PDB file of N, CA and C in Angstrom:
ATOM      1  N   MET A   1     -13.667  -8.106   1.082  1.00 88.00           N
ATOM      2  CA  MET A   1     -13.269  -6.733   0.920  1.00 88.00           C
ATOM      3  C   MET A   1     -14.122  -5.821   1.793  1.00 88.00           C
ATOM      4  N   SER A   2     -13.533  -4.737   2.193  1.00 96.00           N
ATOM      5  CA  SER A   2     -14.273  -3.715   2.927  1.00 96.00           C
ATOM      6  C   SER A   2     -14.073  -2.381   2.215  1.00 96.00           C
ATOM      7  N   PHE A   3     -14.889  -1.431   2.579  1.00 97.00           N
ATOM      8  CA  PHE A   3     -14.853  -0.123   1.937  1.00 97.00           C
ATOM      9  C   PHE A   3     -14.777   0.950   3.009  1.00 97.00           C
ATOM     10  N   TRP A   4     -13.683   1.712   2.999  1.00 98.00           N
ATOM     11  CA  TRP A   4     -13.482   2.818   3.919  1.00 98.00           C
ATOM     12  C   TRP A   4     -14.108   4.046   3.285  1.00 98.00           C
ATOM     13  N   TYR A   5     -14.974   4.712   4.032  1.00 98.00           N
ATOM     14  CA  TYR A   5     -15.769   5.825   3.524  1.00 98.00           C
ATOM     15  C   TYR A   5     -15.462   7.080   4.327  1.00 98.00           C
ATOM     16  N   LEU A   6     -15.180   8.185   3.646  1.00 98.00           N
ATOM     17  CA  LEU A   6     -14.958   9.468   4.300  1.00 98.00           C
ATOM     18  C   LEU A   6     -15.902  10.492   3.705  1.00 98.00           C
ATOM     19  N   ASN A   7     -16.746  11.068   4.540  1.00 97.00           N
ATOM     20  CA  ASN A   7     -17.601  12.174   4.132  1.00 97.00           C
ATOM     21  C   ASN A   7     -16.781  13.439   4.331  1.00 97.00           C
ATOM     22  N   LYS A   8     -16.442  14.126   3.251  1.00 97.00           N
ATOM     23  CA  LYS A   8     -15.584  15.303   3.327  1.00 97.00           C
ATOM     24  C   LYS A   8     -16.285  16.500   3.962  1.00 97.00           C
ATOM     25  N   GLN A   9     -17.605  16.509   3.925  1.00 96.00           N
ATOM     26  CA  GLN A   9     -18.359  17.633   4.479  1.00 96.00           C
ATOM     27  C   GLN A   9     -18.252  17.688   6.005  1.00 96.00           C
ATOM     28  N   ASN A  10     -18.480  16.555   6.656  1.00 97.00           N
ATOM     29  CA  ASN A  10     -18.485  16.539   8.126  1.00 97.00           C
ATOM     30  C   ASN A  10     -17.352  15.695   8.724  1.00 97.00           C
ATOM     31  N   LYS A  11     -16.417  15.241   7.879  1.00 97.00           N
ATOM     32  CA  LYS A  11     -15.247  14.457   8.310  1.00 97.00           C
ATOM     33  C   LYS A  11     -15.618  13.128   8.971  1.00 97.00           C
ATOM     34  N   GLU A  12     -16.784  12.591   8.642  1.00 96.00           N
ATOM     35  CA  GLU A  12     -17.220  11.304   9.180  1.00 96.00           C
ATOM     36  C   GLU A  12     -16.522  10.176   8.423  1.00 96.00           C
ATOM     37  N   ALA A  13     -15.859   9.279   9.152  1.00 98.00           N
ATOM     38  CA  ALA A  13     -15.189   8.130   8.549  1.00 98.00           C
ATOM     39  C   ALA A  13     -15.862   6.853   9.037  1.00 98.00           C
ATOM     40  N   LEU A  14     -16.196   5.961   8.097  1.00 98.00           N
ATOM     41  CA  LEU A  14     -16.857   4.700   8.418  1.00 98.00           C
ATOM     42  C   LEU A  14     -16.250   3.578   7.589  1.00 98.00           C
ATOM     43  N   ILE A  15     -16.433   2.349   8.036  1.00 97.00           N
ATOM     44  CA  ILE A  15     -16.003   1.176   7.277  1.00 97.00           C
ATOM     45  C   ILE A  15     -17.223   0.306   7.028  1.00 97.00           C
ATOM     46  N   PHE A  16     -17.396  -0.109   5.771  1.00 97.00           N
ATOM     47  CA  PHE A  16     -18.520  -0.949   5.375  1.00 97.00           C
ATOM     48  C   PHE A  16     -17.992  -2.275   4.844  1.00 97.00           C
ATOM     49  N   GLY A  17     -18.748  -3.342   5.066  1.00 95.00           N
ATOM     50  CA  GLY A  17     -18.355  -4.671   4.624  1.00 95.00           C
ATOM     51  C   GLY A  17     -18.781  -5.005   3.212  1.00 95.00           C
ATOM     52  N   SER A  18     -19.599  -4.147   2.594  1.00 95.00           N
ATOM     53  CA  SER A  18     -20.056  -4.421   1.231  1.00 95.00           C
ATOM     54  C   SER A  18     -20.495  -3.128   0.558  1.00 95.00           C
ATOM     55  N   ILE A  19     -20.562  -3.181  -0.756  1.00 96.00           N
ATOM     56  CA  ILE A  19     -21.065  -2.048  -1.530  1.00 96.00           C
ATOM     57  C   ILE A  19     -22.533  -1.815  -1.201  1.00 96.00           C
ATOM     58  N   THR A  20     -23.280  -2.888  -1.010  1.00 96.00           N
ATOM     59  CA  THR A  20     -24.705  -2.768  -0.707  1.00 96.00           C
ATOM     60  C   THR A  20     -24.937  -1.983   0.579  1.00 96.00           C
ATOM     61  N   SER A  21     -24.227  -2.318   1.637  1.00 97.00           N
ATOM     62  CA  SER A  21     -24.420  -1.603   2.906  1.00 97.00           C
ATOM     63  C   SER A  21     -23.949  -0.159   2.804  1.00 97.00           C
ATOM     64  N   LEU A  22     -22.872   0.089   2.079  1.00 96.00           N
ATOM     65  CA  LEU A  22     -22.394   1.452   1.862  1.00 96.00           C
ATOM     66  C   LEU A  22     -23.447   2.287   1.144  1.00 96.00           C
ATOM     67  N   CYS A  23     -24.042   1.724   0.119  1.00 96.00           N
ATOM     68  CA  CYS A  23     -25.039   2.449  -0.670  1.00 96.00           C
ATOM     69  C   CYS A  23     -26.344   2.647   0.094  1.00 96.00           C
ATOM     70  N   ARG A  24     -26.722   1.704   0.920  1.00 96.00           N
ATOM     71  CA  ARG A  24     -27.918   1.892   1.759  1.00 96.00           C
ATOM     72  C   ARG A  24     -27.730   3.069   2.705  1.00 96.00           C
ATOM     73  N   TYR A  25     -26.549   3.176   3.282  1.00 94.00           N
ATOM     74  CA  TYR A  25     -26.266   4.245   4.239  1.00 94.00           C
ATOM     75  C   TYR A  25     -26.169   5.605   3.549  1.00 94.00           C
ATOM     76  N   THR A  26     -25.519   5.648   2.388  1.00 92.00           N
ATOM     77  CA  THR A  26     -25.252   6.926   1.728  1.00 92.00           C
ATOM     78  C   THR A  26     -26.332   7.349   0.749  1.00 92.00           C
ATOM     79  N   GLY A  27     -27.138   6.393   0.264  1.00 93.00           N
ATOM     80  CA  GLY A  27     -28.138   6.718  -0.745  1.00 93.00           C
ATOM     81  C   GLY A  27     -27.578   6.757  -2.156  1.00 93.00           C
ATOM     82  N   MET A  28     -26.324   6.343  -2.330  1.00 92.00           N
ATOM     83  CA  MET A  28     -25.704   6.313  -3.659  1.00 92.00           C
ATOM     84  C   MET A  28     -26.149   5.058  -4.400  1.00 92.00           C
ATOM     85  N   LYS A  29     -26.005   5.071  -5.718  1.00 93.00           N
ATOM     86  CA  LYS A  29     -26.435   3.937  -6.542  1.00 93.00           C
ATOM     87  C   LYS A  29     -25.347   2.861  -6.587  1.00 93.00           C
ATOM     88  N   PRO A  30     -25.688   1.611  -6.245  1.00 95.00           N
ATOM     89  CA  PRO A  30     -24.673   0.550  -6.202  1.00 95.00           C
ATOM     90  C   PRO A  30     -24.127   0.143  -7.565  1.00 95.00           C
ATOM     91  N   ASP A  31     -24.904   0.264  -8.624  1.00 94.00           N
ATOM     92  CA  ASP A  31     -24.442  -0.167  -9.949  1.00 94.00           C
ATOM     93  C   ASP A  31     -23.149   0.528 -10.356  1.00 94.00           C
ATOM     94  N   ASN A  32     -23.044   1.814 -10.072  1.00 90.00           N
ATOM     95  CA  ASN A  32     -21.832   2.563 -10.418  1.00 90.00           C
ATOM     96  C   ASN A  32     -20.611   2.019  -9.684  1.00 90.00           C
ATOM     97  N   PHE A  33     -20.790   1.640  -8.425  1.00 93.00           N
ATOM     98  CA  PHE A  33     -19.667   1.140  -7.641  1.00 93.00           C
ATOM     99  C   PHE A  33     -19.277  -0.284  -8.023  1.00 93.00           C
ATOM    100  N   TYR A  34     -20.247  -1.124  -8.386  1.00 94.00           N
ATOM    101  CA  TYR A  34     -19.910  -2.466  -8.867  1.00 94.00           C
ATOM    102  C   TYR A  34     -19.059  -2.372 -10.126  1.00 94.00           C
ATOM    103  N   THR A  35     -19.381  -1.437 -10.991  1.00 93.00           N
ATOM    104  CA  THR A  35     -18.581  -1.223 -12.199  1.00 93.00           C
ATOM    105  C   THR A  35     -17.220  -0.651 -11.844  1.00 93.00           C
ATOM    106  N   HIS A  36     -17.194   0.378 -11.018  1.00 94.00           N
ATOM    107  CA  HIS A  36     -15.953   1.078 -10.673  1.00 94.00           C
ATOM    108  C   HIS A  36     -14.958   0.167  -9.952  1.00 94.00           C
ATOM    109  N   PHE A  37     -15.427  -0.539  -8.923  1.00 94.00           N
ATOM    110  CA  PHE A  37     -14.532  -1.373  -8.125  1.00 94.00           C
ATOM    111  C   PHE A  37     -14.384  -2.791  -8.670  1.00 94.00           C
ATOM    112  N   GLY A  38     -15.396  -3.318  -9.337  1.00 92.00           N
ATOM    113  CA  GLY A  38     -15.355  -4.689  -9.841  1.00 92.00           C
ATOM    114  C   GLY A  38     -14.787  -4.798 -11.238  1.00 92.00           C
ATOM    115  N   ARG A  39     -15.537  -4.343 -12.194  1.00 92.00           N
ATOM    116  CA  ARG A  39     -15.146  -4.514 -13.600  1.00 92.00           C
ATOM    117  C   ARG A  39     -13.917  -3.697 -13.980  1.00 92.00           C
ATOM    118  N   LEU A  40     -13.834  -2.467 -13.459  1.00 95.00           N
ATOM    119  CA  LEU A  40     -12.699  -1.604 -13.793  1.00 95.00           C
ATOM    120  C   LEU A  40     -11.509  -1.821 -12.863  1.00 95.00           C
ATOM    121  N   ASN A  41     -11.729  -2.588 -11.791  1.00 95.00           N
ATOM    122  CA  ASN A  41     -10.674  -2.974 -10.847  1.00 95.00           C
ATOM    123  C   ASN A  41      -9.982  -1.780 -10.179  1.00 95.00           C
ATOM    124  N   ASN A  42     -10.721  -0.697  -9.943  1.00 97.00           N
ATOM    125  CA  ASN A  42     -10.175   0.452  -9.224  1.00 97.00           C
ATOM    126  C   ASN A  42     -10.223   0.195  -7.726  1.00 97.00           C
ATOM    127  N   THR A  43      -9.340   0.844  -6.983  1.00 97.00           N
ATOM    128  CA  THR A  43      -9.330   0.690  -5.530  1.00 97.00           C
ATOM    129  C   THR A  43      -9.790   1.951  -4.809  1.00 97.00           C
ATOM    130  N   GLU A  44      -9.963   3.066  -5.536  1.00 97.00           N
ATOM    131  CA  GLU A  44     -10.392   4.310  -4.906  1.00 97.00           C
ATOM    132  C   GLU A  44     -11.431   5.021  -5.752  1.00 97.00           C
ATOM    133  N   PHE A  45     -12.330   5.716  -5.067  1.00 97.00           N
ATOM    134  CA  PHE A  45     -13.320   6.578  -5.706  1.00 97.00           C
ATOM    135  C   PHE A  45     -13.345   7.879  -4.922  1.00 97.00           C
ATOM    136  N   GLU A  46     -13.356   9.003  -5.639  1.00 96.00           N
ATOM    137  CA  GLU A  46     -13.394  10.288  -4.951  1.00 96.00           C
ATOM    138  C   GLU A  46     -14.148  11.308  -5.786  1.00 96.00           C
ATOM    139  N   ASN A  47     -14.966  12.104  -5.108  1.00 95.00           N
ATOM    140  CA  ASN A  47     -15.592  13.262  -5.729  1.00 95.00           C
ATOM    141  C   ASN A  47     -15.522  14.413  -4.729  1.00 95.00           C
ATOM    142  N   GLU A  48     -16.258  15.482  -4.960  1.00 96.00           N
ATOM    143  CA  GLU A  48     -16.163  16.647  -4.072  1.00 96.00           C
ATOM    144  C   GLU A  48     -16.755  16.397  -2.684  1.00 96.00           C
ATOM    145  N   ASN A  49     -17.579  15.362  -2.536  1.00 96.00           N
ATOM    146  CA  ASN A  49     -18.250  15.100  -1.255  1.00 96.00           C
ATOM    147  C   ASN A  49     -17.705  13.922  -0.468  1.00 96.00           C
ATOM    148  N   VAL A  50     -17.248  12.878  -1.157  1.00 97.00           N
ATOM    149  CA  VAL A  50     -16.833  11.651  -0.469  1.00 97.00           C
ATOM    150  C   VAL A  50     -15.546  11.087  -1.056  1.00 97.00           C
ATOM    151  N   ARG A  51     -14.898  10.262  -0.253  1.00 98.00           N
ATOM    152  CA  ARG A  51     -13.771   9.446  -0.712  1.00 98.00           C
ATOM    153  C   ARG A  51     -14.030   8.037  -0.213  1.00 98.00           C
ATOM    154  N   ILE A  52     -13.915   7.057  -1.115  1.00 98.00           N
ATOM    155  CA  ILE A  52     -14.142   5.654  -0.775  1.00 98.00           C
ATOM    156  C   ILE A  52     -12.925   4.857  -1.234  1.00 98.00           C
ATOM    157  N   VAL A  53     -12.396   4.039  -0.336  1.00 98.00           N
ATOM    158  CA  VAL A  53     -11.222   3.220  -0.644  1.00 98.00           C
ATOM    159  C   VAL A  53     -11.574   1.763  -0.395  1.00 98.00           C
ATOM    160  N   LYS A  54     -11.346   0.926  -1.399  1.00 97.00           N
ATOM    161  CA  LYS A  54     -11.548  -0.520  -1.269  1.00 97.00           C
ATOM    162  C   LYS A  54     -10.295  -1.102  -0.614  1.00 97.00           C
ATOM    163  N   THR A  55     -10.490  -1.865   0.456  1.00 96.00           N
ATOM    164  CA  THR A  55      -9.351  -2.385   1.196  1.00 96.00           C
ATOM    165  C   THR A  55      -9.632  -3.797   1.702  1.00 96.00           C
ATOM    166  N   GLU A  56      -8.582  -4.518   2.003  1.00 92.00           N
ATOM    167  CA  GLU A  56      -8.725  -5.861   2.558  1.00 92.00           C
ATOM    168  C   GLU A  56      -8.893  -5.779   4.067  1.00 92.00           C
ATOM    169  N   ILE A  57      -9.541  -6.773   4.622  1.00 88.00           N
ATOM    170  CA  ILE A  57      -9.675  -6.875   6.074  1.00 88.00           C
ATOM    171  C   ILE A  57      -8.593  -7.826   6.568  1.00 88.00           C
ATOM    172  N   LYS A  58      -7.766  -7.356   7.475  1.00 86.00           N
ATOM    173  CA  LYS A  58      -6.736  -8.205   8.079  1.00 86.00           C
ATOM    174  C   LYS A  58      -7.352  -8.894   9.286  1.00 86.00           C
ATOM    175  N   ARG A  59      -7.286 -10.203   9.302  1.00 84.00           N
ATOM    176  CA  ARG A  59      -7.880 -10.988  10.383  1.00 84.00           C
ATOM    177  C   ARG A  59      -6.794 -11.753  11.124  1.00 84.00           C
ATOM    178  N   GLY A  60      -7.079 -12.072  12.366  1.00 84.00           N
ATOM    179  CA  GLY A  60      -6.141 -12.841  13.173  1.00 84.00           C
ATOM    180  C   GLY A  60      -6.165 -14.312  12.798  1.00 84.00           C
ATOM    181  N   GLY A  61      -5.314 -15.074  13.401  1.00 74.00           N
ATOM    182  CA  GLY A  61      -5.273 -16.503  13.125  1.00 74.00           C
ATOM    183  C   GLY A  61      -4.042 -16.888  12.344  1.00 74.00           C
ATOM    184  N   LYS A  62      -4.115 -18.048  11.735  1.00 67.00           N
ATOM    185  CA  LYS A  62      -2.961 -18.590  11.004  1.00 67.00           C
ATOM    186  C   LYS A  62      -2.767 -17.940   9.682  1.00 67.00           C
TER     187      LYS A  62
END
C-alpha cells in the first residue's frame, strides 16, 4: 500500500510507501494512522491541514 498526501496549506502533494515514512516527514503520530487505516479499514483521512488517501501501487509485469 502507498499513501497519497496533500498539504492543503501549500498544495504540496507527495506519495509515501508506508505510514512510518509519512509520519517521519510530517511529524504526525503513527499510532493514530495504524488504527485509522488498519483496524478501522478506512481509505481516507482528512482534517483542516492535510488529506491522506490509502491507495494501491499498480506495477508492471504479468
